[in-house]
Amino acid sequence: MTRSIVRTILSAALLAAAAGAASAQDFGPIPETTTELAPGLHLLQGGGGNVLACAGDGGLLLIDADVEQMADKLLAATAALQAGPVALAVATHWHFDHVGGFGALAAAGAVLAAHESVRDWMAAPQHLDVLDHDVPASPAAALPQICIGDTLTLRWGDETIGLRHAAGHTGGDLVVRLHRADVVHAGDLFFNCGYPYIDTAHGGSIDGMIDGVEYVLGLCGPGTRIVPGHGPVATPDELRTYLGILRDYRRIVAAEKAAGRSLEETVAARPAAALDERWGGAMFPPEAFIEMIWLSL
Ligand SMILES: [Zn+2]
């Protein structure tokens, strides 16, 4: 399989996965489901990344905002939780399946926030490595007004929310910790459904992913629930399993590279076939994961 064919398949795979449906355009039948994680804290799941909604006296705070095509359903789901517009929406990173609702949320009155790199990336056309996927610039009204540096603490209703910058999945990830609920939103540092995407064109790397996941695990007690960017809510043990996969795969690809094998030879050799059998079918296929690790080593 040539790389261009792999990339064509992957573009469709990402979009279909982001949609949670066979067709990228087919968001129509996808509901925005709401699950209570704690009093005043809900998980919203629709067509893109996982969203958290935290109630506060002045309105809801959202962590992430799904894909643009789900914006009407996202707004309806938030209105069912708390009357009035969403007050503040914070992005875990700049990808379209996490900030897609930003324009609609801002039009409805929300203030938008993200790591300081996110506004720059959203404001101009971007290209995603490996996927060969072009991302158009976002309209000015959908850009974050609050640009966060390394850390920020928010008091929101009864909740204390700690935001911390990480550079792993992209160079501008935010890990979001909700202290009272004992919940951490790890963004796309954690794909709880298979091999992750690593945005090597925008500061992401396998070593950054490993560091970011180690940081998240350091926040966890035995009862902490971890919201991944994609997939079901996880326990610390499940995140530890995922960390083991990242570490093992990094070591295997690094050894192939050090032995002088090309990317194509490494992909063809299937050096981690046992891992691939378990984890390579649901999200990104092994050849893509190998390329992303390779590019970042
Ligand atoms: Zn992402």
XYZ file of C-alpha atoms in Angstrom, residues 10 13-14 17 93 95 97-98 129-131 168-170 173 186-200 204-213 228-231 238-239 241-250 275-276 278-296:
77
model
C -6.952 7.806 6.935
C -11.157 7.273 8.896
C -10.557 10.399 10.972
C -14.416 8.531 13.586
C -6.707 22.027 21.836
C -8.640 20.548 16.404
C -13.628 18.123 16.493
C -13.028 20.041 19.754
C 0.399 15.553 8.887
C -0.192 11.873 8.143
C -3.893 12.493 7.521
C 1.804 16.154 23.525
C -1.089 15.586 21.151
C -0.472 19.147 19.918
C -2.994 21.034 24.858
C -7.241 14.802 29.308
C -8.241 15.995 25.836
C -6.628 14.057 23.005
C -3.610 13.117 25.099
C -5.885 10.138 25.744
C -7.767 8.227 23.040
C -9.628 5.577 25.023
C -10.520 3.635 21.900
C -7.306 2.748 20.072
C -4.117 4.325 18.814
C -4.142 8.133 19.122
C -3.495 10.829 16.587
C -0.350 12.891 17.214
C -0.293 16.303 15.509
C 3.409 16.455 14.696
C 2.801 17.135 19.102
C 5.199 14.234 19.723
C 5.198 10.737 21.179
C 7.462 11.864 24.022
C 5.102 14.758 24.751
C 2.153 12.347 24.742
C 3.940 10.120 27.264
C 4.859 13.116 29.460
C 1.289 14.431 29.253
C -0.261 11.113 30.229
C -10.500 11.136 27.260
C -10.719 13.195 24.096
C -12.429 10.219 22.472
C -13.966 7.071 23.922
C -7.117 2.066 32.103
C -4.988 5.164 31.527
C -2.600 0.520 30.280
C -2.723 3.159 27.524
C 0.519 4.703 28.808
C 2.146 1.270 28.574
C 1.085 1.002 24.928
C 2.564 4.424 24.136
C 5.847 3.547 25.858
C 6.116 0.093 24.252
C 5.361 1.384 20.776
C 7.777 4.286 21.109
C -0.299 -4.664 20.158
C -1.857 -3.947 16.770
C -5.722 -5.485 20.217
C -5.510 -1.721 19.600
C -5.004 -1.129 15.876
C -8.520 -1.670 14.564
C -10.737 0.876 16.293
C -9.173 4.268 15.619
C -5.915 4.937 13.776
C -4.320 1.936 12.040
C -0.792 0.794 12.957
C 0.821 2.274 9.835
C -0.446 5.732 10.801
C 0.600 5.380 14.434
C 4.074 4.218 13.390
C 4.413 7.224 11.056
C 3.363 9.669 13.776
C 5.856 8.204 16.246
C 8.535 8.137 13.538
C 7.988 11.775 12.602
C 8.326 12.874 16.219
